[in-house]
PDB file of C-alpha atoms in Angstrom:
ATOM      1  CA  MET A   1       0.000   0.000   0.000  1.00 46.00           C
ATOM      2  CA  ALA A   2       1.542   3.267  -1.147  1.00 49.00           C
ATOM      3  CA  THR A   3       2.087   5.939   1.458  1.00 54.00           C
ATOM      4  CA  ILE A   4       1.489   9.639   0.818  1.00 52.00           C
ATOM      5  CA  ASN A   5       4.525  11.622   1.873  1.00 59.00           C
ATOM      6  CA  PRO A   6       4.452  15.388   2.358  1.00 59.00           C
ATOM      7  CA  ASP A   7       6.022  15.997  -1.081  1.00 60.00           C
ATOM      8  CA  ASN A   8       3.272  14.050  -2.873  1.00 76.00           C
ATOM      9  CA  ARG A   9       0.640  15.785  -0.820  1.00 79.00           C
ATOM     10  CA  GLY A  10       2.072  19.179  -1.723  1.00 79.00           C
ATOM     11  CA  LEU A  11       2.179  18.232  -5.416  1.00 83.00           C
ATOM     12  CA  ARG A  12      -1.420  17.082  -5.384  1.00 85.00           C
ATOM     13  CA  LEU A  13      -2.465  20.284  -3.644  1.00 86.00           C
ATOM     14  CA  ALA A  14      -0.591  22.368  -6.233  1.00 86.00           C
ATOM     15  CA  VAL A  15      -2.246  20.493  -9.108  1.00 89.00           C
ATOM     16  CA  ARG A  16      -5.641  20.940  -7.495  1.00 88.00           C
ATOM     17  CA  TYR A  17      -5.167  24.690  -7.134  1.00 88.00           C
ATOM     18  CA  LEU A  18      -3.887  24.909 -10.710  1.00 90.00           C
ATOM     19  CA  VAL A  19      -6.988  23.158 -12.033  1.00 91.00           C
ATOM     20  CA  LEU A  20      -9.286  25.345  -9.922  1.00 87.00           C
ATOM     21  CA  THR A  21      -7.459  28.458 -11.140  1.00 90.00           C
ATOM     22  CA  LEU A  22      -7.920  27.416 -14.775  1.00 90.00           C
ATOM     23  CA  ILE A  23     -11.624  26.779 -14.180  1.00 90.00           C
ATOM     24  CA  ALA A  24     -11.965  30.170 -12.496  1.00 86.00           C
ATOM     25  CA  LEU A  25     -10.274  31.874 -15.440  1.00 86.00           C
ATOM     26  CA  ILE A  26     -12.680  30.207 -17.860  1.00 88.00           C
ATOM     27  CA  PHE A  27     -15.600  31.771 -15.975  1.00 87.00           C
ATOM     28  CA  ILE A  28     -13.892  35.134 -15.454  1.00 90.00           C
ATOM     29  CA  PHE A  29     -12.761  35.697 -19.050  1.00 90.00           C
ATOM     30  CA  PRO A  30     -16.262  36.514 -20.382  1.00 90.00           C
ATOM     31  CA  LEU A  31     -16.712  39.132 -17.655  1.00 92.00           C
ATOM     32  CA  VAL A  32     -13.299  40.633 -18.385  1.00 92.00           C
ATOM     33  CA  PHE A  33     -14.091  40.696 -22.094  1.00 93.00           C
ATOM     34  CA  MET A  34     -17.419  42.408 -21.424  1.00 94.00           C
ATOM     35  CA  VAL A  35     -15.885  45.115 -19.227  1.00 93.00           C
ATOM     36  CA  MET A  36     -12.947  45.757 -21.551  1.00 94.00           C
ATOM     37  CA  SER A  37     -15.219  45.882 -24.613  1.00 93.00           C
ATOM     38  CA  SER A  38     -17.471  48.408 -22.896  1.00 93.00           C
ATOM     39  CA  LEU A  39     -14.536  50.851 -22.824  1.00 93.00           C
ATOM     40  CA  LYS A  40     -13.682  50.609 -26.534  1.00 92.00           C
ATOM     41  CA  PRO A  41     -15.257  52.004 -29.708  1.00 92.00           C
ATOM     42  CA  ASP A  42     -16.934  49.465 -31.980  1.00 90.00           C
ATOM     43  CA  LEU A  43     -14.201  49.325 -34.631  1.00 91.00           C
ATOM     44  CA  GLN A  44     -11.483  48.629 -32.083  1.00 92.00           C
ATOM     45  CA  LEU A  45     -13.736  46.198 -30.208  1.00 90.00           C
ATOM     46  CA  LEU A  46     -14.311  44.080 -33.308  1.00 89.00           C
ATOM     47  CA  ARG A  47     -10.663  44.290 -34.337  1.00 90.00           C
ATOM     48  CA  ASP A  48      -9.421  43.172 -30.904  1.00 89.00           C
ATOM     49  CA  THR A  49     -11.656  40.084 -30.712  1.00 87.00           C
ATOM     50  CA  SER A  50      -9.092  38.078 -32.683  1.00 86.00           C
ATOM     51  CA  SER A  51      -6.307  38.613 -30.127  1.00 87.00           C
ATOM     52  CA  LEU A  52      -5.608  38.862 -26.427  1.00 88.00           C
ATOM     53  CA  ARG A  53      -6.092  42.629 -26.712  1.00 88.00           C
ATOM     54  CA  ALA A  54      -9.795  41.912 -26.244  1.00 88.00           C
ATOM     55  CA  PHE A  55      -9.055  41.190 -22.565  1.00 89.00           C
ATOM     56  CA  LEU A  56      -6.744  44.145 -21.994  1.00 89.00           C
ATOM     57  CA  PRO A  57      -7.469  47.877 -21.437  1.00 89.00           C
ATOM     58  CA  VAL A  58      -5.449  49.000 -24.450  1.00 87.00           C
ATOM     59  CA  GLY A  59      -6.197  51.383 -27.321  1.00 85.00           C
ATOM     60  CA  ASP A  60      -8.805  54.126 -27.297  1.00 88.00           C
ATOM     61  CA  ILE A  61     -10.231  53.655 -23.790  1.00 90.00           C
ATOM     62  CA  SER A  62     -13.107  55.888 -22.651  1.00 91.00           C
ATOM     63  CA  LEU A  63     -16.482  55.920 -20.913  1.00 92.00           C
ATOM     64  CA  ASP A  64     -18.346  57.125 -24.002  1.00 93.00           C
ATOM     65  CA  ASN A  65     -20.249  53.858 -24.351  1.00 93.00           C
ATOM     66  CA  TYR A  66     -21.649  54.275 -20.849  1.00 94.00           C
ATOM     67  CA  TYR A  67     -22.791  57.841 -21.552  1.00 93.00           C
ATOM     68  CA  ASN A  68     -24.415  56.726 -24.800  1.00 92.00           C
ATOM     69  CA  ALA A  69     -26.091  53.760 -23.122  1.00 92.00           C
ATOM     70  CA  PHE A  70     -27.687  56.006 -20.484  1.00 92.00           C
ATOM     71  CA  SER A  71     -28.915  58.379 -23.189  1.00 91.00           C
ATOM     72  CA  ARG A  72     -30.307  55.544 -25.296  1.00 90.00           C
ATOM     73  CA  VAL A  73     -32.101  53.554 -22.592  1.00 91.00           C
ATOM     74  CA  PRO A  74     -33.745  54.645 -19.308  1.00 94.00           C
ATOM     75  CA  ILE A  75     -31.361  52.422 -17.349  1.00 94.00           C
ATOM     76  CA  ALA A  76     -32.282  53.832 -13.932  1.00 94.00           C
ATOM     77  CA  GLN A  77     -35.985  53.101 -14.487  1.00 95.00           C
ATOM     78  CA  PHE A  78     -35.325  49.610 -15.825  1.00 96.00           C
ATOM     79  CA  MET A  79     -32.926  48.872 -12.976  1.00 95.00           C
ATOM     80  CA  PHE A  80     -35.462  49.972 -10.384  1.00 96.00           C
ATOM     81  CA  ASN A  81     -38.160  47.838 -12.012  1.00 96.00           C
ATOM     82  CA  SER A  82     -35.962  44.746 -12.080  1.00 96.00           C
ATOM     83  CA  LEU A  83     -34.712  45.154  -8.511  1.00 96.00           C
ATOM     84  CA  PHE A  84     -38.206  45.858  -7.166  1.00 97.00           C
ATOM     85  CA  VAL A  85     -39.782  42.904  -8.968  1.00 97.00           C
ATOM     86  CA  THR A  86     -36.875  40.600  -8.104  1.00 96.00           C
ATOM     87  CA  ALA A  87     -36.627  41.580  -4.431  1.00 96.00           C
ATOM     88  CA  THR A  88     -40.380  41.289  -3.892  1.00 97.00           C
ATOM     89  CA  THR A  89     -40.556  37.926  -5.648  1.00 97.00           C
ATOM     90  CA  VAL A  90     -37.560  36.539  -3.748  1.00 96.00           C
ATOM     91  CA  PHE A  91     -39.024  37.575  -0.396  1.00 97.00           C
ATOM     92  CA  LEU A  92     -42.465  36.115  -1.143  1.00 97.00           C
ATOM     93  CA  SER A  93     -40.924  32.976  -2.625  1.00 97.00           C
ATOM     94  CA  LEU A  94     -38.773  32.284   0.427  1.00 96.00           C
ATOM     95  CA  LEU A  95     -41.748  32.827   2.712  1.00 96.00           C
ATOM     96  CA  LEU A  96     -44.368  30.805   0.839  1.00 96.00           C
ATOM     97  CA  CYS A  97     -42.100  28.010  -0.409  1.00 96.00           C
ATOM     98  CA  SER A  98     -40.568  27.484   3.033  1.00 96.00           C
ATOM     99  CA  LEU A  99     -44.056  27.323   4.567  1.00 96.00           C
ATOM    100  CA  ALA A 100     -45.109  24.802   1.934  1.00 96.00           C
ATOM    101  CA  ALA A 101     -41.999  22.708   2.554  1.00 96.00           C
ATOM    102  CA  PHE A 102     -42.566  22.910   6.305  1.00 96.00           C
ATOM    103  CA  SER A 103     -46.053  21.461   5.875  1.00 95.00           C
ATOM    104  CA  PHE A 104     -44.729  18.660   3.644  1.00 95.00           C
ATOM    105  CA  VAL A 105     -41.997  17.653   6.087  1.00 94.00           C
ATOM    106  CA  PHE A 106     -43.411  18.213   9.574  1.00 93.00           C
ATOM    107  CA  LEU A 107     -47.199  18.126   9.273  1.00 91.00           C
ATOM    108  CA  ASN A 108     -49.293  15.012   8.719  1.00 91.00           C
ATOM    109  CA  TRP A 109     -52.073  15.420   6.191  1.00 90.00           C
ATOM    110  CA  SER A 110     -53.509  13.071   3.615  1.00 92.00           C
ATOM    111  CA  GLY A 111     -52.198  13.316   0.078  1.00 91.00           C
ATOM    112  CA  LYS A 112     -49.083  15.323   0.864  1.00 92.00           C
ATOM    113  CA  ASN A 113     -46.769  12.870  -0.924  1.00 92.00           C
ATOM    114  CA  VAL A 114     -48.914  13.024  -4.058  1.00 95.00           C
ATOM    115  CA  ALA A 115     -49.026  16.812  -3.882  1.00 95.00           C
ATOM    116  CA  LEU A 116     -45.255  17.004  -3.480  1.00 94.00           C
ATOM    117  CA  ALA A 117     -44.752  14.634  -6.404  1.00 95.00           C
ATOM    118  CA  ILE A 118     -46.963  16.810  -8.604  1.00 95.00           C
ATOM    119  CA  ILE A 119     -45.060  19.936  -7.578  1.00 94.00           C
ATOM    120  CA  ILE A 120     -41.712  18.313  -8.366  1.00 93.00           C
ATOM    121  CA  ALA A 121     -43.092  17.059 -11.689  1.00 94.00           C
ATOM    122  CA  THR A 122     -43.706  20.665 -12.756  1.00 92.00           C
ATOM    123  CA  LEU A 123     -39.928  21.072 -13.036  1.00 92.00           C
ATOM    124  CA  ILE A 124     -39.964  19.186 -16.339  1.00 93.00           C
ATOM    125  CA  ILE A 125     -42.566  21.505 -17.888  1.00 92.00           C
ATOM    126  CA  PRO A 126     -40.913  24.290 -19.944  1.00 92.00           C
ATOM    127  CA  PHE A 127     -42.271  27.728 -19.146  1.00 92.00           C
ATOM    128  CA  GLU A 128     -42.744  28.379 -22.868  1.00 91.00           C
ATOM    129  CA  THR A 129     -45.484  25.734 -22.990  1.00 92.00           C
ATOM    130  CA  ILE A 130     -47.638  27.534 -20.418  1.00 93.00           C
ATOM    131  CA  ALA A 131     -46.717  31.127 -21.295  1.00 94.00           C
ATOM    132  CA  ILE A 132     -49.627  31.724 -23.693  1.00 94.00           C
ATOM    133  CA  PRO A 133     -52.337  30.167 -21.450  1.00 94.00           C
ATOM    134  CA  LEU A 134     -50.909  32.077 -18.488  1.00 95.00           C
ATOM    135  CA  LEU A 135     -50.960  35.297 -20.516  1.00 95.00           C
ATOM    136  CA  LEU A 136     -54.628  34.813 -21.409  1.00 95.00           C
ATOM    137  CA  PHE A 137     -55.406  34.021 -17.778  1.00 94.00           C
ATOM    138  CA  VAL A 138     -53.730  37.071 -16.222  1.00 94.00           C
ATOM    139  CA  SER A 139     -55.146  39.377 -18.897  1.00 93.00           C
ATOM    140  CA  LYS A 140     -58.629  38.795 -17.446  1.00 92.00           C
ATOM    141  CA  LEU A 141     -57.901  38.577 -13.724  1.00 92.00           C
ATOM    142  CA  PRO A 142     -59.652  41.141 -11.480  1.00 91.00           C
ATOM    143  CA  TRP A 143     -57.794  43.512  -9.185  1.00 89.00           C
ATOM    144  CA  ILE A 144     -58.969  45.961  -6.562  1.00 86.00           C
ATOM    145  CA  GLY A 145     -56.752  49.035  -6.382  1.00 79.00           C
ATOM    146  CA  MET A 146     -56.887  52.795  -6.153  1.00 79.00           C
ATOM    147  CA  GLU A 147     -59.070  52.896  -9.270  1.00 81.00           C
ATOM    148  CA  GLY A 148     -61.513  50.384  -7.819  1.00 82.00           C
ATOM    149  CA  LEU A 149     -62.251  47.041  -9.446  1.00 84.00           C
ATOM    150  CA  THR A 150     -60.350  46.529 -12.695  1.00 86.00           C
ATOM    151  CA  PHE A 151     -59.782  43.540 -14.962  1.00 89.00           C
ATOM    152  CA  GLY A 152     -56.473  42.556 -16.464  1.00 89.00           C
ATOM    153  CA  TRP A 153     -53.013  42.554 -14.926  1.00 92.00           C
ATOM    154  CA  LEU A 154     -51.036  43.541 -18.009  1.00 93.00           C
ATOM    155  CA  ASP A 155     -48.575  46.441 -17.743  1.00 93.00           C
ATOM    156  CA  THR A 156     -48.221  46.163 -13.968  1.00 93.00           C
ATOM    157  CA  TYR A 157     -45.671  45.020 -11.434  1.00 95.00           C
ATOM    158  CA  ARG A 158     -47.977  42.344 -10.050  1.00 95.00           C
ATOM    159  CA  VAL A 159     -48.120  40.443 -13.339  1.00 95.00           C
ATOM    160  CA  GLN A 160     -44.333  40.084 -13.181  1.00 96.00           C
ATOM    161  CA  ILE A 161     -44.365  38.995  -9.510  1.00 96.00           C
ATOM    162  CA  ILE A 162     -47.378  36.921  -8.472  1.00 95.00           C
ATOM    163  CA  PRO A 163     -47.363  34.242 -11.226  1.00 95.00           C
ATOM    164  CA  LEU A 164     -43.681  33.497 -10.551  1.00 95.00           C
ATOM    165  CA  VAL A 165     -43.576  33.530  -6.744  1.00 96.00           C
ATOM    166  CA  ALA A 166     -43.894  29.795  -6.093  1.00 93.00           C
ATOM    167  CA  ASP A 167     -41.918  27.193  -8.034  1.00 94.00           C
ATOM    168  CA  GLY A 168     -41.171  23.517  -7.662  1.00 94.00           C
ATOM    169  CA  LEU A 169     -37.410  23.870  -7.378  1.00 94.00           C
ATOM    170  CA  THR A 170     -37.509  26.200  -4.373  1.00 95.00           C
ATOM    171  CA  ILE A 171     -40.044  24.027  -2.565  1.00 96.00           C
ATOM    172  CA  PHE A 172     -37.973  20.927  -3.316  1.00 95.00           C
ATOM    173  CA  LEU A 173     -34.791  22.552  -1.950  1.00 94.00           C
ATOM    174  CA  PHE A 174     -36.518  23.500   1.289  1.00 95.00           C
ATOM    175  CA  VAL A 175     -38.048  20.039   1.643  1.00 95.00           C
ATOM    176  CA  GLN A 176     -34.677  18.343   1.259  1.00 93.00           C
ATOM    177  CA  TYR A 177     -33.060  20.690   3.771  1.00 92.00           C
ATOM    178  CA  PHE A 178     -35.847  20.435   6.346  1.00 94.00           C
ATOM    179  CA  ARG A 179     -35.701  16.630   6.231  1.00 92.00           C
ATOM    180  CA  ASP A 180     -32.112  16.757   7.519  1.00 90.00           C
ATOM    181  CA  LEU A 181     -32.947  18.930  10.514  1.00 89.00           C
ATOM    182  CA  PRO A 182     -32.860  17.174  13.922  1.00 88.00           C
ATOM    183  CA  ARG A 183     -36.314  15.829  14.734  1.00 87.00           C
ATOM    184  CA  ASP A 184     -35.515  16.004  18.427  1.00 89.00           C
ATOM    185  CA  LEU A 185     -35.735  19.793  18.324  1.00 88.00           C
ATOM    186  CA  ILE A 186     -39.181  19.674  16.754  1.00 89.00           C
ATOM    187  CA  GLU A 187     -40.449  17.059  19.197  1.00 89.00           C
ATOM    188  CA  ALA A 188     -39.019  18.927  22.187  1.00 90.00           C
ATOM    189  CA  SER A 189     -40.715  22.128  21.048  1.00 89.00           C
ATOM    190  CA  ARG A 190     -44.040  20.332  20.689  1.00 89.00           C
ATOM    191  CA  VAL A 191     -43.692  18.846  24.161  1.00 89.00           C
ATOM    192  CA  GLU A 192     -43.115  22.338  25.571  1.00 89.00           C
ATOM    193  CA  GLY A 193     -46.350  23.497  23.973  1.00 89.00           C
ATOM    194  CA  ALA A 194     -45.035  25.428  20.997  1.00 89.00           C
ATOM    195  CA  SER A 195     -47.408  25.829  18.061  1.00 91.00           C
ATOM    196  CA  TRP A 196     -46.378  24.842  14.544  1.00 92.00           C
ATOM    197  CA  MET A 197     -46.006  28.486  13.566  1.00 93.00           C
ATOM    198  CA  GLN A 198     -43.748  29.101  16.561  1.00 93.00           C
ATOM    199  CA  ILE A 199     -41.641  26.081  15.588  1.00 93.00           C
ATOM    200  CA  TYR A 200     -41.407  27.406  12.052  1.00 94.00           C
ATOM    201  CA  LEU A 201     -40.366  30.888  13.144  1.00 93.00           C
ATOM    202  CA  ARG A 202     -38.194  30.132  16.197  1.00 92.00           C
ATOM    203  CA  VAL A 203     -36.715  26.697  15.497  1.00 92.00           C
ATOM    204  CA  VAL A 204     -36.688  25.816  11.813  1.00 93.00           C
ATOM    205  CA  MET A 205     -35.988  29.161  10.127  1.00 93.00           C
ATOM    206  CA  PRO A 206     -33.062  30.177  12.396  1.00 91.00           C
ATOM    207  CA  LEU A 207     -31.372  26.913  11.336  1.00 90.00           C
ATOM    208  CA  SER A 208     -32.090  27.460   7.645  1.00 91.00           C
ATOM    209  CA  GLY A 209     -29.584  30.177   6.793  1.00 87.00           C
ATOM    210  CA  PRO A 210     -27.701  28.154   4.151  1.00 87.00           C
ATOM    211  CA  ILE A 211     -30.797  27.031   2.255  1.00 91.00           C
ATOM    212  CA  LEU A 212     -32.303  30.505   2.461  1.00 92.00           C
ATOM    213  CA  ALA A 213     -29.175  31.910   0.818  1.00 89.00           C
ATOM    214  CA  THR A 214     -29.142  29.214  -1.851  1.00 89.00           C
ATOM    215  CA  ALA A 215     -32.821  29.592  -2.681  1.00 93.00           C
ATOM    216  CA  ALA A 216     -32.520  33.385  -2.667  1.00 93.00           C
ATOM    217  CA  ILE A 217     -29.596  33.352  -5.106  1.00 91.00           C
ATOM    218  CA  LEU A 218     -31.286  30.915  -7.494  1.00 92.00           C
ATOM    219  CA  LYS A 219     -34.563  32.830  -7.394  1.00 95.00           C
ATOM    220  CA  PHE A 220     -32.764  36.149  -7.786  1.00 94.00           C
ATOM    221  CA  LEU A 221     -30.992  34.919 -10.914  1.00 93.00           C
ATOM    222  CA  ALA A 222     -34.176  33.474 -12.382  1.00 94.00           C
ATOM    223  CA  MET A 223     -36.193  36.635 -11.797  1.00 95.00           C
ATOM    224  CA  TYR A 224     -33.514  39.173 -12.665  1.00 95.00           C
ATOM    225  CA  ASN A 225     -32.869  37.404 -15.977  1.00 94.00           C
ATOM    226  CA  GLN A 226     -36.543  37.196 -16.937  1.00 93.00           C
ATOM    227  CA  TYR A 227     -37.017  38.188 -20.583  1.00 94.00           C
ATOM    228  CA  LEU A 228     -39.822  36.252 -22.266  1.00 94.00           C
ATOM    229  CA  TRP A 229     -42.528  36.826 -19.667  1.00 95.00           C
ATOM    230  CA  PRO A 230     -41.975  40.602 -19.219  1.00 95.00           C
ATOM    231  CA  LEU A 231     -41.753  40.946 -23.003  1.00 94.00           C
ATOM    232  CA  MET A 232     -45.200  39.375 -23.306  1.00 94.00           C
ATOM    233  CA  VAL A 233     -47.047  41.108 -20.460  1.00 95.00           C
ATOM    234  CA  VAL A 234     -45.431  44.562 -20.296  1.00 95.00           C
ATOM    235  CA  GLN A 235     -45.717  47.101 -23.091  1.00 91.00           C
ATOM    236  CA  GLN A 236     -45.311  50.299 -21.105  1.00 92.00           C
ATOM    237  CA  GLU A 237     -41.732  51.445 -20.656  1.00 91.00           C
ATOM    238  CA  ALA A 238     -42.407  52.424 -17.059  1.00 93.00           C
ATOM    239  CA  TYR A 239     -42.681  48.745 -16.025  1.00 95.00           C
ATOM    240  CA  ARG A 240     -40.046  47.097 -18.197  1.00 95.00           C
ATOM    241  CA  PRO A 241     -37.084  45.273 -16.573  1.00 95.00           C
ATOM    242  CA  VAL A 242     -33.447  45.476 -17.618  1.00 95.00           C
ATOM    243  CA  MET A 243     -33.404  42.362 -19.802  1.00 94.00           C
ATOM    244  CA  VAL A 244     -36.110  43.718 -22.069  1.00 94.00           C
ATOM    245  CA  GLY A 245     -34.031  46.881 -22.370  1.00 91.00           C
ATOM    246  CA  VAL A 246     -31.380  44.987 -24.339  1.00 91.00           C
ATOM    247  CA  GLN A 247     -33.594  45.052 -27.428  1.00 89.00           C
ATOM    248  CA  TYR A 248     -33.374  48.870 -27.490  1.00 88.00           C
ATOM    249  CA  PHE A 249     -29.810  48.567 -28.777  1.00 88.00           C
ATOM    250  CA  PHE A 250     -30.904  46.579 -31.847  1.00 85.00           C
ATOM    251  CA  GLN A 251     -33.681  48.857 -33.071  1.00 78.00           C
ATOM    252  CA  LEU A 252     -31.743  51.304 -35.242  1.00 69.00           C
ATOM    253  CA  SER A 253     -28.041  50.502 -35.384  1.00 77.00           C
ATOM    254  CA  THR A 254     -26.203  47.878 -33.366  1.00 82.00           C
ATOM    255  CA  ALA A 255     -23.575  49.488 -31.151  1.00 86.00           C
ATOM    256  CA  TRP A 256     -21.689  46.627 -29.528  1.00 91.00           C
ATOM    257  CA  GLY A 257     -19.710  48.868 -27.213  1.00 92.00           C
ATOM    258  CA  GLU A 258     -22.919  50.348 -25.811  1.00 93.00           C
ATOM    259  CA  ILE A 259     -24.402  46.858 -25.434  1.00 93.00           C
ATOM    260  CA  MET A 260     -21.340  45.758 -23.446  1.00 94.00           C
ATOM    261  CA  ALA A 261     -21.606  48.872 -21.277  1.00 94.00           C
ATOM    262  CA  TYR A 262     -25.280  48.168 -20.619  1.00 95.00           C
ATOM    263  CA  LEU A 263     -24.577  44.524 -19.788  1.00 94.00           C
ATOM    264  CA  THR A 264     -21.777  45.550 -17.440  1.00 95.00           C
ATOM    265  CA  ILE A 265     -24.102  47.876 -15.553  1.00 95.00           C
ATOM    266  CA  ILE A 266     -26.913  45.353 -15.164  1.00 94.00           C
ATOM    267  CA  THR A 267     -24.480  42.618 -14.079  1.00 94.00           C
ATOM    268  CA  ILE A 268     -23.354  44.572 -11.007  1.00 93.00           C
ATOM    269  CA  PRO A 269     -26.453  43.787  -8.853  1.00 92.00           C
ATOM    270  CA  VAL A 270     -26.100  40.059  -9.562  1.00 90.00           C
ATOM    271  CA  LEU A 271     -22.454  39.983  -8.504  1.00 90.00           C
ATOM    272  CA  ALA A 272     -23.152  42.122  -5.450  1.00 89.00           C
ATOM    273  CA  PHE A 273     -26.036  39.896  -4.343  1.00 89.00           C
ATOM    274  CA  TYR A 274     -23.916  36.770  -4.681  1.00 85.00           C
ATOM    275  CA  LEU A 275     -20.969  38.292  -2.795  1.00 85.00           C
ATOM    276  CA  VAL A 276     -23.247  39.190   0.099  1.00 83.00           C
ATOM    277  CA  LEU A 277     -24.608  35.634   0.380  1.00 80.00           C
ATOM    278  CA  GLN A 278     -21.605  33.641  -0.816  1.00 77.00           C
ATOM    279  CA  ARG A 279     -20.622  32.296   2.626  1.00 75.00           C
ATOM    280  CA  ALA A 280     -24.066  30.853   3.293  1.00 70.00           C
ATOM    281  CA  PHE A 281     -24.290  29.576  -0.296  1.00 68.00           C
ATOM    282  CA  ILE A 282     -20.988  27.710  -0.006  1.00 71.00           C
ATOM    283  CA  ALA A 283     -22.010  26.379   3.404  1.00 67.00           C
ATOM    284  CA  SER A 284     -25.211  25.021   1.876  1.00 62.00           C
ATOM    285  CA  ILE A 285     -23.295  23.218  -0.870  1.00 60.00           C
ATOM    286  CA  ALA A 286     -20.771  21.824   1.620  1.00 59.00           C
ATOM    287  CA  SER A 287     -23.503  20.565   3.938  1.00 58.00           C
ATOM    288  CA  THR A 288     -24.976  18.385   1.169  1.00 51.00           C
ATOM    289  CA  GLY A 289     -22.039  16.032   1.638  1.00 45.00           C
ATOM    290  CA  VAL A 290     -22.331  15.832   5.415  1.00 44.00           C
ATOM    291  CA  LYS A 291     -24.794  13.333   6.822  1.00 45.00           C
ATOM    292  CA  GLY A 292     -25.442  12.324  10.197  1.00 43.00           C
TER     293      GLY A 292
END
């Protein structure tokens, strides 16, 4: 049986870090290319794509593309719309999906396994197959607001939020995480007279930081990158999200530098959100390999 001496261990560690570094570079290069291209005029941008200059801040570097992007598209309005819709949907999704998962794992009611199986089965249904029926449905839904009773949710924030709050993946993630929680804590709380809502709020959720971060990141990405659904249900510019704004750059003449500047701007919230929750996200991934 071969023994692992310190030299072999150091070599294996070096190879591992080298491989991880190469993988990281593969993911970072597109971001570097996007940022560098946003600082160059179109002619230089296209000319540099055939060399390593595409990843370097060389040539005619300026912020003109950013100025032009702001003048071409109401970026501030689109950014507010996307962040408002995304933040609201993430909050409601974490609340409702965690409650649903809590009922599946800890409560006893007839048919819960069948209901959970149906919810998980929805993961295989492409959104494109239900987009048109969903559009027809929301276009006739009633709503009571400041104007009184109205019909139709089109060109509103709610049509971008409510239909997408609950999803099978988020419920499934919470169910899997809740099943690994110590049952002794739940039973002890019940013995002490705690209600199910108290157990949910004071026992289960304080232990669910990693899965909350994971579900929040996945839901944030899904909502922030929404394109098809907002394109179908929102026609007024005042309610459009950032992804729909990309089409503004293809209406008259295609300015690739301005597109890269726009993409750089709208990528910042995604990176910032991940950096804030990265510790809990990594902890959630690491805990999937720990049993027992």
